[in-house]
Amino acid sequence: MQETRQNKVARLLQKELSLIFQSQTRKMHGMMISVTRAKVSADLGICTAYLSVFPSEKAEEIIKNVNDNVKTIRYELGTRIRNQVRIIPELRFFVDDSLDYIDRIDELLKK
């Protein structure tokens, strides 16, 4: 069970990461990346973020690109939240395919 501090830090990281991705995807027209969920470890040292990518066909390519640039993203995150947390967490990114899963279920139910 997550503690209150973990929840606050997770919400802060989700908000700041979404702002970082929003500013980066403005340059790429026709693409949108959103941070659907962020979870923080008990020691606040590791943040696991789930990204939803539109269009979903490019999800694997985007996640690979994000994981290749994780140090740059962590640095930018650190400049934004350095006064609010003591340790800038290590970042891990995964694809959140729950929307595709919901669409698939809806498609099957319509048949």
mmCIF file with all atom_site columns, C-alpha atoms in Angstrom:
data_model
loop_
_atom_site.group_PDB
_atom_site.id
_atom_site.type_symbol
_atom_site.label_atom_id
_atom_site.label_alt_id
_atom_site.label_comp_id
_atom_site.label_asym_id
_atom_site.label_entity_id
_atom_site.label_seq_id
_atom_site.pdbx_PDB_ins_code
_atom_site.Cartn_x
_atom_site.Cartn_y
_atom_site.Cartn_z
_atom_site.occupancy
_atom_site.B_iso_or_equiv
_atom_site.pdbx_formal_charge
_atom_site.auth_seq_id
_atom_site.auth_comp_id
_atom_site.auth_asym_id
_atom_site.auth_atom_id
_atom_site.pdbx_PDB_model_num
ATOM 1   C CA . MET A 1 1   ? 0.000   0.000  0.000   1.00 0.00 ? 1   MET A CA 1
ATOM 2   C CA . GLN A 1 2   ? 1.456   3.346  -0.993  1.00 0.00 ? 2   GLN A CA 1
ATOM 3   C CA . GLU A 1 3   ? 1.903   6.008  1.606   1.00 0.00 ? 3   GLU A CA 1
ATOM 4   C CA . THR A 1 4   ? 0.730   9.599  1.335   1.00 0.00 ? 4   THR A CA 1
ATOM 5   C CA . ARG A 1 5   ? 4.211   10.899 0.504   1.00 0.00 ? 5   ARG A CA 1
ATOM 6   C CA . GLN A 1 6   ? 4.598   8.352  -2.289  1.00 0.00 ? 6   GLN A CA 1
ATOM 7   C CA . ASN A 1 7   ? 1.256   9.396  -3.770  1.00 0.00 ? 7   ASN A CA 1
ATOM 8   C CA . LYS A 1 8   ? 2.177   13.085 -3.665  1.00 0.00 ? 8   LYS A CA 1
ATOM 9   C CA . VAL A 1 9   ? 5.534   12.488 -5.328  1.00 0.00 ? 9   VAL A CA 1
ATOM 10  C CA . ALA A 1 10  ? 3.932   10.198 -7.930  1.00 0.00 ? 10  ALA A CA 1
ATOM 11  C CA . ARG A 1 11  ? 1.356   12.867 -8.840  1.00 0.00 ? 11  ARG A CA 1
ATOM 12  C CA . LEU A 1 12  ? 4.088   15.506 -9.041  1.00 0.00 ? 12  LEU A CA 1
ATOM 13  C CA . LEU A 1 13  ? 6.215   13.309 -11.315 1.00 0.00 ? 13  LEU A CA 1
ATOM 14  C CA . GLN A 1 14  ? 3.242   12.440 -13.510 1.00 0.00 ? 14  GLN A CA 1
ATOM 15  C CA . LYS A 1 15  ? 2.382   16.116 -13.946 1.00 0.00 ? 15  LYS A CA 1
ATOM 16  C CA . GLU A 1 16  ? 5.938   17.236 -14.681 1.00 0.00 ? 16  GLU A CA 1
ATOM 17  C CA . LEU A 1 17  ? 6.675   14.337 -17.035 1.00 0.00 ? 17  LEU A CA 1
ATOM 18  C CA . SER A 1 18  ? 3.485   15.044 -18.956 1.00 0.00 ? 18  SER A CA 1
ATOM 19  C CA . LEU A 1 19  ? 4.529   18.690 -19.332 1.00 0.00 ? 19  LEU A CA 1
ATOM 20  C CA . ILE A 1 20  ? 7.963   17.604 -20.584 1.00 0.00 ? 20  ILE A CA 1
ATOM 21  C CA . PHE A 1 21  ? 6.451   15.242 -23.155 1.00 0.00 ? 21  PHE A CA 1
ATOM 22  C CA . GLN A 1 22  ? 3.859   17.830 -24.159 1.00 0.00 ? 22  GLN A CA 1
ATOM 23  C CA . SER A 1 23  ? 6.552   20.389 -24.916 1.00 0.00 ? 23  SER A CA 1
ATOM 24  C CA . GLN A 1 24  ? 8.570   17.841 -26.906 1.00 0.00 ? 24  GLN A CA 1
ATOM 25  C CA . THR A 1 25  ? 5.651   16.507 -28.962 1.00 0.00 ? 25  THR A CA 1
ATOM 26  C CA . ARG A 1 26  ? 4.565   19.978 -30.079 1.00 0.00 ? 26  ARG A CA 1
ATOM 27  C CA . LYS A 1 27  ? 7.416   19.746 -32.564 1.00 0.00 ? 27  LYS A CA 1
ATOM 28  C CA . MET A 1 28  ? 6.038   16.466 -33.999 1.00 0.00 ? 28  MET A CA 1
ATOM 29  C CA . HIS A 1 29  ? 2.644   17.122 -35.564 1.00 0.00 ? 29  HIS A CA 1
ATOM 30  C CA . GLY A 1 30  ? 0.063   14.357 -35.419 1.00 0.00 ? 30  GLY A CA 1
ATOM 31  C CA . MET A 1 31  ? 1.503   12.674 -32.323 1.00 0.00 ? 31  MET A CA 1
ATOM 32  C CA . MET A 1 32  ? 0.521   12.792 -28.684 1.00 0.00 ? 32  MET A CA 1
ATOM 33  C CA . ILE A 1 33  ? 2.164   11.250 -25.621 1.00 0.00 ? 33  ILE A CA 1
ATOM 34  C CA . SER A 1 34  ? 0.465   11.282 -22.246 1.00 0.00 ? 34  SER A CA 1
ATOM 35  C CA . VAL A 1 35  ? 1.574   9.919  -18.900 1.00 0.00 ? 35  VAL A CA 1
ATOM 36  C CA . THR A 1 36  ? -1.332  7.814  -17.696 1.00 0.00 ? 36  THR A CA 1
ATOM 37  C CA . ARG A 1 37  ? 0.146   6.609  -14.438 1.00 0.00 ? 37  ARG A CA 1
ATOM 38  C CA . ALA A 1 38  ? 3.282   7.035  -12.343 1.00 0.00 ? 38  ALA A CA 1
ATOM 39  C CA . LYS A 1 39  ? 4.299   4.800  -9.462  1.00 0.00 ? 39  LYS A CA 1
ATOM 40  C CA . VAL A 1 40  ? 7.123   5.531  -7.060  1.00 0.00 ? 40  VAL A CA 1
ATOM 41  C CA . SER A 1 41  ? 9.087   3.009  -5.010  1.00 0.00 ? 41  SER A CA 1
ATOM 42  C CA . ALA A 1 42  ? 8.979   3.138  -1.214  1.00 0.00 ? 42  ALA A CA 1
ATOM 43  C CA . ASP A 1 43  ? 12.355  4.906  -1.005  1.00 0.00 ? 43  ASP A CA 1
ATOM 44  C CA . LEU A 1 44  ? 11.278  7.405  -3.729  1.00 0.00 ? 44  LEU A CA 1
ATOM 45  C CA . GLY A 1 45  ? 14.299  6.348  -5.786  1.00 0.00 ? 45  GLY A CA 1
ATOM 46  C CA . ILE A 1 46  ? 12.564  4.710  -8.753  1.00 0.00 ? 46  ILE A CA 1
ATOM 47  C CA . CYS A 1 47  ? 9.644   6.044  -10.763 1.00 0.00 ? 47  CYS A CA 1
ATOM 48  C CA . THR A 1 48  ? 7.771   3.763  -13.141 1.00 0.00 ? 48  THR A CA 1
ATOM 49  C CA . ALA A 1 49  ? 5.779   5.767  -15.681 1.00 0.00 ? 49  ALA A CA 1
ATOM 50  C CA . TYR A 1 50  ? 3.228   4.395  -18.124 1.00 0.00 ? 50  TYR A CA 1
ATOM 51  C CA . LEU A 1 51  ? 2.900   6.263  -21.409 1.00 0.00 ? 51  LEU A CA 1
ATOM 52  C CA . SER A 1 52  ? -0.059  6.299  -23.755 1.00 0.00 ? 52  SER A CA 1
ATOM 53  C CA . VAL A 1 53  ? 0.967   7.069  -27.327 1.00 0.00 ? 53  VAL A CA 1
ATOM 54  C CA . PHE A 1 54  ? -1.287  8.259  -30.135 1.00 0.00 ? 54  PHE A CA 1
ATOM 55  C CA . PRO A 1 55  ? -1.192  6.878  -32.792 1.00 0.00 ? 55  PRO A CA 1
ATOM 56  C CA . SER A 1 56  ? -0.633  3.549  -31.082 1.00 0.00 ? 56  SER A CA 1
ATOM 57  C CA . GLU A 1 57  ? 1.183   2.064  -34.090 1.00 0.00 ? 57  GLU A CA 1
ATOM 58  C CA . LYS A 1 58  ? 4.234   4.136  -33.148 1.00 0.00 ? 58  LYS A CA 1
ATOM 59  C CA . ALA A 1 59  ? 4.191   3.180  -29.465 1.00 0.00 ? 59  ALA A CA 1
ATOM 60  C CA . GLU A 1 60  ? 7.156   0.784  -29.511 1.00 0.00 ? 60  GLU A CA 1
ATOM 61  C CA . GLU A 1 61  ? 9.275   3.227  -31.521 1.00 0.00 ? 61  GLU A CA 1
ATOM 62  C CA . ILE A 1 62  ? 8.447   6.097  -29.143 1.00 0.00 ? 62  ILE A CA 1
ATOM 63  C CA . ILE A 1 63  ? 9.162   4.037  -26.006 1.00 0.00 ? 63  ILE A CA 1
ATOM 64  C CA . LYS A 1 64  ? 12.515  2.967  -27.455 1.00 0.00 ? 64  LYS A CA 1
ATOM 65  C CA . ASN A 1 65  ? 13.329  6.613  -28.210 1.00 0.00 ? 65  ASN A CA 1
ATOM 66  C CA . VAL A 1 66  ? 12.244  7.708  -24.721 1.00 0.00 ? 66  VAL A CA 1
ATOM 67  C CA . ASN A 1 67  ? 14.330  4.975  -23.071 1.00 0.00 ? 67  ASN A CA 1
ATOM 68  C CA . ASP A 1 68  ? 17.347  5.996  -25.159 1.00 0.00 ? 68  ASP A CA 1
ATOM 69  C CA . ASN A 1 69  ? 16.950  9.594  -23.908 1.00 0.00 ? 69  ASN A CA 1
ATOM 70  C CA . VAL A 1 70  ? 16.085  8.811  -20.284 1.00 0.00 ? 70  VAL A CA 1
ATOM 71  C CA . LYS A 1 71  ? 19.105  10.720 -18.932 1.00 0.00 ? 71  LYS A CA 1
ATOM 72  C CA . THR A 1 72  ? 18.057  13.910 -20.701 1.00 0.00 ? 72  THR A CA 1
ATOM 73  C CA . ILE A 1 73  ? 14.472  13.534 -19.481 1.00 0.00 ? 73  ILE A CA 1
ATOM 74  C CA . ARG A 1 74  ? 15.684  12.924 -15.922 1.00 0.00 ? 74  ARG A CA 1
ATOM 75  C CA . TYR A 1 75  ? 17.895  16.024 -16.088 1.00 0.00 ? 75  TYR A CA 1
ATOM 76  C CA . GLU A 1 76  ? 15.009  18.190 -17.278 1.00 0.00 ? 76  GLU A CA 1
ATOM 77  C CA . LEU A 1 77  ? 12.766  16.687 -14.603 1.00 0.00 ? 77  LEU A CA 1
ATOM 78  C CA . GLY A 1 78  ? 15.435  17.480 -12.026 1.00 0.00 ? 78  GLY A CA 1
ATOM 79  C CA . THR A 1 79  ? 15.581  21.118 -13.046 1.00 0.00 ? 79  THR A CA 1
ATOM 80  C CA . ARG A 1 80  ? 11.810  21.355 -12.611 1.00 0.00 ? 80  ARG A CA 1
ATOM 81  C CA . ILE A 1 81  ? 11.404  19.598 -9.238  1.00 0.00 ? 81  ILE A CA 1
ATOM 82  C CA . ARG A 1 82  ? 14.768  20.106 -7.544  1.00 0.00 ? 82  ARG A CA 1
ATOM 83  C CA . ASN A 1 83  ? 13.249  22.263 -4.791  1.00 0.00 ? 83  ASN A CA 1
ATOM 84  C CA . GLN A 1 84  ? 10.450  19.805 -4.011  1.00 0.00 ? 84  GLN A CA 1
ATOM 85  C CA . VAL A 1 85  ? 12.229  16.445 -3.671  1.00 0.00 ? 85  VAL A CA 1
ATOM 86  C CA . ARG A 1 86  ? 15.594  15.510 -2.293  1.00 0.00 ? 86  ARG A CA 1
ATOM 87  C CA . ILE A 1 87  ? 16.385  12.692 -4.731  1.00 0.00 ? 87  ILE A CA 1
ATOM 88  C CA . ILE A 1 88  ? 15.496  12.806 -8.421  1.00 0.00 ? 88  ILE A CA 1
ATOM 89  C CA . PRO A 1 89  ? 14.195  9.285  -9.060  1.00 0.00 ? 89  PRO A CA 1
ATOM 90  C CA . GLU A 1 90  ? 15.503  6.905  -11.665 1.00 0.00 ? 90  GLU A CA 1
ATOM 91  C CA . LEU A 1 91  ? 12.960  6.742  -14.500 1.00 0.00 ? 91  LEU A CA 1
ATOM 92  C CA . ARG A 1 92  ? 11.479  3.668  -16.161 1.00 0.00 ? 92  ARG A CA 1
ATOM 93  C CA . PHE A 1 93  ? 8.988   3.959  -19.003 1.00 0.00 ? 93  PHE A CA 1
ATOM 94  C CA . PHE A 1 94  ? 6.462   1.407  -20.270 1.00 0.00 ? 94  PHE A CA 1
ATOM 95  C CA . VAL A 1 95  ? 3.643   1.452  -22.814 1.00 0.00 ? 95  VAL A CA 1
ATOM 96  C CA . ASP A 1 96  ? 0.135   1.736  -21.385 1.00 0.00 ? 96  ASP A CA 1
ATOM 97  C CA . ASP A 1 97  ? -2.000  -0.199 -23.827 1.00 0.00 ? 97  ASP A CA 1
ATOM 98  C CA . SER A 1 98  ? -5.185  -0.158 -21.754 1.00 0.00 ? 98  SER A CA 1
ATOM 99  C CA . LEU A 1 99  ? -7.017  2.018  -24.326 1.00 0.00 ? 99  LEU A CA 1
ATOM 100 C CA . ASP A 1 100 ? -6.248  -0.488 -27.086 1.00 0.00 ? 100 ASP A CA 1
ATOM 101 C CA . TYR A 1 101 ? -7.469  -3.249 -24.793 1.00 0.00 ? 101 TYR A CA 1
ATOM 102 C CA . ILE A 1 102 ? -10.739 -1.384 -24.137 1.00 0.00 ? 102 ILE A CA 1
ATOM 103 C CA . ASP A 1 103 ? -11.243 -0.773 -27.868 1.00 0.00 ? 103 ASP A CA 1
ATOM 104 C CA . ARG A 1 104 ? -10.690 -4.471 -28.558 1.00 0.00 ? 104 ARG A CA 1
ATOM 105 C CA . ILE A 1 105 ? -13.271 -5.461 -25.924 1.00 0.00 ? 105 ILE A CA 1
ATOM 106 C CA . ASP A 1 106 ? -15.807 -2.985 -27.357 1.00 0.00 ? 106 ASP A CA 1
ATOM 107 C CA . GLU A 1 107 ? -15.192 -4.353 -30.829 1.00 0.00 ? 107 GLU A CA 1
ATOM 108 C CA . LEU A 1 108 ? -15.782 -7.916 -29.648 1.00 0.00 ? 108 LEU A CA 1
ATOM 109 C CA . LEU A 1 109 ? -18.960 -6.954 -27.771 1.00 0.00 ? 109 LEU A CA 1
ATOM 110 C CA . LYS A 1 110 ? -20.417 -5.269 -30.852 1.00 0.00 ? 110 LYS A CA 1
ATOM 111 C CA . LYS A 1 111 ? -20.125 -8.506 -32.835 1.00 0.00 ? 111 LYS A CA 1
#
